[in-house]
XYZ file of C-alpha atoms in Angstrom:
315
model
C 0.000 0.000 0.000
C 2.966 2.581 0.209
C 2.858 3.456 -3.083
C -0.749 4.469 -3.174
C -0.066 8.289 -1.883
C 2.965 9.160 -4.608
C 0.589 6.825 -7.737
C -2.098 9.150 -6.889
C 0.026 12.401 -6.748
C 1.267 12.391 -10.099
C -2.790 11.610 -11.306
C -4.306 14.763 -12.094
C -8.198 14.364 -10.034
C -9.865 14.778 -13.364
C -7.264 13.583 -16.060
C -8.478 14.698 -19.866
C -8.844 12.558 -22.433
C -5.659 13.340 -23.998
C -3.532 12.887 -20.955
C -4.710 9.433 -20.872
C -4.053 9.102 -24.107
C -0.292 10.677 -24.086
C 0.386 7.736 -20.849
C -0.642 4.783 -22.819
C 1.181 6.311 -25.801
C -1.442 7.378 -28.072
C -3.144 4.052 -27.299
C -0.488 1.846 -28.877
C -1.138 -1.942 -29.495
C 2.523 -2.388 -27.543
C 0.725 -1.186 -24.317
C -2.376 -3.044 -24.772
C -2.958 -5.623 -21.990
C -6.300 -7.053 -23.475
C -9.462 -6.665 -24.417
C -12.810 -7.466 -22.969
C -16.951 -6.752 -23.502
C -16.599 -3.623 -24.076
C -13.311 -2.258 -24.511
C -9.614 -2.693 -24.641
C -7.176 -1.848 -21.434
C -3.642 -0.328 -21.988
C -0.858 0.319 -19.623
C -0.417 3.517 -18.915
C 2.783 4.810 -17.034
C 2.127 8.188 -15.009
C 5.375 11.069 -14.484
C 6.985 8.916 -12.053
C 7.313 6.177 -13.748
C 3.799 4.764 -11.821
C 1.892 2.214 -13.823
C -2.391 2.554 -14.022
C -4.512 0.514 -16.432
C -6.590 2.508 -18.824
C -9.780 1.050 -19.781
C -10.873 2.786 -23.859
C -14.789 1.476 -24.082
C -15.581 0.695 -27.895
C -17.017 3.140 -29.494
C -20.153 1.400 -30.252
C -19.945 0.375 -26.297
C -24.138 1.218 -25.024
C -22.464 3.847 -22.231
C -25.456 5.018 -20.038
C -26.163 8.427 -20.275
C -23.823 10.441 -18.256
C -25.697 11.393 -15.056
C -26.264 7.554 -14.527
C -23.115 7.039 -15.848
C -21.466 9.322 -13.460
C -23.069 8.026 -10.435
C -22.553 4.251 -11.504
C -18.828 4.810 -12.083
C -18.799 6.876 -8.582
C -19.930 3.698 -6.744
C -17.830 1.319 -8.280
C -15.326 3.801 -7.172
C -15.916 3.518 -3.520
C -15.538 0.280 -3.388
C -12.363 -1.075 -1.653
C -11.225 -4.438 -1.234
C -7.799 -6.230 -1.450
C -9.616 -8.944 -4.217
C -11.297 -6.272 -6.473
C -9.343 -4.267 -8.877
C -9.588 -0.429 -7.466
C -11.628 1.837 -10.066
C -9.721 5.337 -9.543
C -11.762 7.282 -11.753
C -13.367 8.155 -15.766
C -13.211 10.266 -18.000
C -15.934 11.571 -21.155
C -15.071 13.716 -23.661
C -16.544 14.637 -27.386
C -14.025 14.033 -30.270
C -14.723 15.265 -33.506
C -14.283 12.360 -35.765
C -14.193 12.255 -39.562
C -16.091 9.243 -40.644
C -17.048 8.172 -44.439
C -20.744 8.227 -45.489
C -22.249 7.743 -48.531
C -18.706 8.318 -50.273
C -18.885 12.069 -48.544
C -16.405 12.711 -45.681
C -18.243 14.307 -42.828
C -17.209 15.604 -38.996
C -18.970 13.701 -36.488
C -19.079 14.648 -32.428
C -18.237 10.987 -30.890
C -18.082 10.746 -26.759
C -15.356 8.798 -25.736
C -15.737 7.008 -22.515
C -12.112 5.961 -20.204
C -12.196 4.492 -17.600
C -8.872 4.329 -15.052
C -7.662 1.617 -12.618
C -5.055 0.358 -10.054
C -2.665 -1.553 -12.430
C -2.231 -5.026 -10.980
C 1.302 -6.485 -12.048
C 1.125 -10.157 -12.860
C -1.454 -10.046 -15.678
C -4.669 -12.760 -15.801
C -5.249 -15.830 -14.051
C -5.485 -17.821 -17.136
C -1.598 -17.375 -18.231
C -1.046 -19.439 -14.997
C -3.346 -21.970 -14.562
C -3.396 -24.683 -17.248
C -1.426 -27.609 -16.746
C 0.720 -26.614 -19.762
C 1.709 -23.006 -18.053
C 5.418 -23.469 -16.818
C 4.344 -20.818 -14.346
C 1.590 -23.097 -12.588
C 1.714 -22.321 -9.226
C 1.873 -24.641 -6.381
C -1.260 -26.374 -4.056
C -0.857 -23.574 -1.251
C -0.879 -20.851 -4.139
C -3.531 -22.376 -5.790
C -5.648 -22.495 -3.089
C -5.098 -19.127 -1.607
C -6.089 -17.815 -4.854
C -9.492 -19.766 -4.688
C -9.818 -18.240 -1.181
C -9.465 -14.763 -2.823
C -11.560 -14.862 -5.789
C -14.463 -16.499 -3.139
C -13.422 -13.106 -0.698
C -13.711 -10.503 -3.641
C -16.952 -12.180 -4.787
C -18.493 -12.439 -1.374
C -17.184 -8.468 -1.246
C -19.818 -8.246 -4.283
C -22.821 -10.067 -3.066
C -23.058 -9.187 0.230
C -21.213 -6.259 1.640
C -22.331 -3.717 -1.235
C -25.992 -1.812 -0.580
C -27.462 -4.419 -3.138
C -25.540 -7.337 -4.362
C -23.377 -6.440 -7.671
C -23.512 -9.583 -9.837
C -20.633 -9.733 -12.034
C -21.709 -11.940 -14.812
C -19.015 -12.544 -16.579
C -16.430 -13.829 -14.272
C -13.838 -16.292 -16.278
C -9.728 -16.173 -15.644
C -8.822 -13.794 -18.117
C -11.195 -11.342 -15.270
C -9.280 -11.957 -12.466
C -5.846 -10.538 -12.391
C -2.850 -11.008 -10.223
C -0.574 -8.867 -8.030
C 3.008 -9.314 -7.151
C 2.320 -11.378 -4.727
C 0.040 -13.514 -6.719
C -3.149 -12.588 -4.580
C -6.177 -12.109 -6.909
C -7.883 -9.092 -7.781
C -11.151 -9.536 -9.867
C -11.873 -7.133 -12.653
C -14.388 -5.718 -15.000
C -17.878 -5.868 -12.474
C -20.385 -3.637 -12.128
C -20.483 -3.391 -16.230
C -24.312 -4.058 -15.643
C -24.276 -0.662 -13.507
C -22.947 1.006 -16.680
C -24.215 -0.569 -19.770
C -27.664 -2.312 -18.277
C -27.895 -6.540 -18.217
C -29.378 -6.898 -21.197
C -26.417 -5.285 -22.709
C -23.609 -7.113 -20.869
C -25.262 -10.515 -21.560
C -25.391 -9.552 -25.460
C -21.478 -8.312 -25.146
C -20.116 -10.806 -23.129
C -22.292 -13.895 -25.429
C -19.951 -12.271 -28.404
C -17.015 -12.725 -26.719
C -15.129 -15.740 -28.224
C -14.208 -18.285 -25.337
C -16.091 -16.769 -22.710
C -19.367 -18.246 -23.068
C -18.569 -21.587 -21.591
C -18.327 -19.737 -18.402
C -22.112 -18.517 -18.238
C -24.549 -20.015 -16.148
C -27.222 -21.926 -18.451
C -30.485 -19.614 -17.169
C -28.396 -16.833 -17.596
C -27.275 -17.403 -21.854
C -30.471 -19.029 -22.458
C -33.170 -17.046 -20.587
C -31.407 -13.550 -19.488
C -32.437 -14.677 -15.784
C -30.005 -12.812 -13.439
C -29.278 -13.489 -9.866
C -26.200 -13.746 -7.674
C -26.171 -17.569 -8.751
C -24.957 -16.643 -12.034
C -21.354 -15.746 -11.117
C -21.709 -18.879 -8.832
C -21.592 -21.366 -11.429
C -19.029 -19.373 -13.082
C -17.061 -20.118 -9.707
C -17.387 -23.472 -10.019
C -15.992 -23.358 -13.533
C -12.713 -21.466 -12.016
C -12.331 -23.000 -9.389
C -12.185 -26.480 -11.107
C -10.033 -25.086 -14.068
C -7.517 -23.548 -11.067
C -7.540 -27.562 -9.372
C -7.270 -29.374 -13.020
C -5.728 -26.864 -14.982
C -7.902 -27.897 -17.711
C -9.998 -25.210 -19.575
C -13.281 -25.309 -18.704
C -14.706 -23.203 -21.855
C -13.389 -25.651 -24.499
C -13.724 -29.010 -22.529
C -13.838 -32.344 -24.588
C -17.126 -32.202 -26.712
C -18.346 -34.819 -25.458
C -17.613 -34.184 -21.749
C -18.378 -31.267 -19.792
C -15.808 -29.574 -17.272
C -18.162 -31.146 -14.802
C -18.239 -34.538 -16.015
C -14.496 -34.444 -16.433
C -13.879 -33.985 -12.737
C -16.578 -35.489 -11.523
C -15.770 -38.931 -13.364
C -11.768 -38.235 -13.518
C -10.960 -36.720 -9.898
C -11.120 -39.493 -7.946
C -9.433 -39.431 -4.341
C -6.835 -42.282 -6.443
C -6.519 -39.318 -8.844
C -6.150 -36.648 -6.625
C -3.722 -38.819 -4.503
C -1.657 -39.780 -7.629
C -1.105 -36.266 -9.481
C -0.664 -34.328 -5.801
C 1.271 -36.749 -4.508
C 3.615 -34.648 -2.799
C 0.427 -33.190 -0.879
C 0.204 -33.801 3.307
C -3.208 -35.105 4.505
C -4.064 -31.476 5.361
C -4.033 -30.364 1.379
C -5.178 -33.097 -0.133
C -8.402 -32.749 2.203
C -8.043 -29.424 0.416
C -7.968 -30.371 -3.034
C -11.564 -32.195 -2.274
C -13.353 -29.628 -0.362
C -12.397 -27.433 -3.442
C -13.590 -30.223 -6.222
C -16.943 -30.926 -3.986
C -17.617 -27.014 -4.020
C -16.659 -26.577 -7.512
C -19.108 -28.872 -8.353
C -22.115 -28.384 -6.326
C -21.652 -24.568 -7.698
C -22.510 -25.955 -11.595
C -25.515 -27.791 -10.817
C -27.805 -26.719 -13.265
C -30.577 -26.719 -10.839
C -29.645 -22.968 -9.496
C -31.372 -23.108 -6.044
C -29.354 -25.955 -5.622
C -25.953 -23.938 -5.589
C -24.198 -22.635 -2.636
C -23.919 -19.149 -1.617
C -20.933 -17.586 -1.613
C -20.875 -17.131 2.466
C -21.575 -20.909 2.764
C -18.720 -21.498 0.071
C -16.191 -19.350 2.048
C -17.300 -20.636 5.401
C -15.898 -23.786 4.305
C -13.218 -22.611 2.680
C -12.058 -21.696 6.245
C -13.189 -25.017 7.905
C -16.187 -23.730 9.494
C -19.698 -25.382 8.377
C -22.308 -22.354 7.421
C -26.008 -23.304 8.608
């Protein structure tokens, strides 16, 4: 946390457009750090030397009008917690753009919408997590991430005024600090851009569709049991490093561990593990899947998920 006071010294309170632009140099490709529903993020490196991540929403992005914009980006602001990615602030501007109609050239005004965050060092939890990553990290790492994601996401459901629901929680939305604790990214996009919206966006996204609860790609239906079952997904991907949005066609991610992990299984490919972390590697698989049963009242909350996370037995 000591650098905190000096990162936000050198950030002007209500950076312009073009100083955003000028840190990320101009927006260049070699900055970008990827893209997601609605927009691509860029590294942007402040006067001294202080890294943010700069969020450019796609110009076609459905930005709320900016009085509910304002106030949805103000809340996401005051949230604080050390498994959410900190929001520092926005920024809209109109550009005039040239654009090409009907073979005329004409000047069009075109809002551009920025948003600006903490910039979390050890890029996305996917890099990391599949069995072929040379970075894998090891059972305690593994499972102190799981404990992090499951803090940050009970942070969302139940400490807010009403619960944010993420709904579109995957890897490549959960980022990683120096010290490899988790930070998730990219919530409260249904604040901004309405559900509807964020369904449509995130449905487009190639990959990321695996991760969405059935009632929630197939009807719209929205609850806090949504991001559960995308969870489950992570949380099984994290134990088998297999990807749980392209999973053998004819086998689910589910199936896969339910009919694979066996405690022989567990035993053989941990089997440097003391009694104490295997026990952990099965608490994990038994949450993981009880939180994709497609029956959604039949999931866990995310208190009763953490509670046992921590050895204690919610009621």
């Amino acid at each position: 946390m000591a650098n905190k006071p000096s990162l936000l010294s050198t950030l002007p309170t209500n950076p312009p457009a073009q100083f955003l632009k000028d840190i990320t140099d101009g927006f260049s490709e070699t900055q970008m750090l990827g893209e997601g529903a609605f927009g691509t993020v860029y590294k942007g490196i402040l006067q001294d030397g202080q890294p943010i991540a700069v969020k450019k929403l796609a110009e076609n992005a459905p930005v709320a009008p900016e009085k509910q914009f304002k106030i949805g980006v103000g809340n996401l602001m005051a949230m604080q917690h050390p498994n959410i990615v900190r929001i520092l602030g926005y920024c809209r501007e109109p550009q005039r753009k040239v654009i090409e109609q009907s073979g005329r050239y004409i000047i069009v005004d075109v809002v551009e919408s920025l948003l600006y965050y903490e910039y979390v060092p050890n890029g996305n939890l996917e890099k990391y997590i599949s069995d072929a990553s040379a970075s894998r990290p090891d059972w305690k790492t593994c499972f102190e991430i799981i404990k992090g994601i499951c803090q940050g996401l009970r942070y969302l459901h139940k400490e807010m005024d009403r619960p944010i629901v993420h709904l579109d929680l995957h890897p490549t939305n959960i980022l990683l600090d120096e010290n490899m604790v988790p930070k998730i990214t990219d919530f409260g996009l249904s604040r901004l851009f309405g559900e509807e919206q964020t369904r449509i966006n995130t449905i487009n996204v190639v990959g990321k569709k695996g991760y969405m609860a059935p009632e929630y790609l197939y009807r719209g239906e929205i609850s806090t049991r949504s991001d559960i079952y995308s969870l489950g997904l992570v949380i099984m991907e994290i134990i088998t490093g297999k990807n749980s949005s392209s999973s053998d066609k004819d086998m689910s991610a589910r199936d896969f561990v339910r009919e694979t992990w066996t405690d022989e299984h567990i035993a053989s490919k941990h089997s440097a593990l003391d009694a104490v972390s295997l026990q952990e590697v099965r608490t994990c698989i038994e949450i993981g899947l009880k939180c994709v049963d497609i029956d959604q009242n039949k999931r866990p909350s995310i208190v009763e998920i953490v509670d046992k996370l921590n050895g204690r037995h919610a009621h």
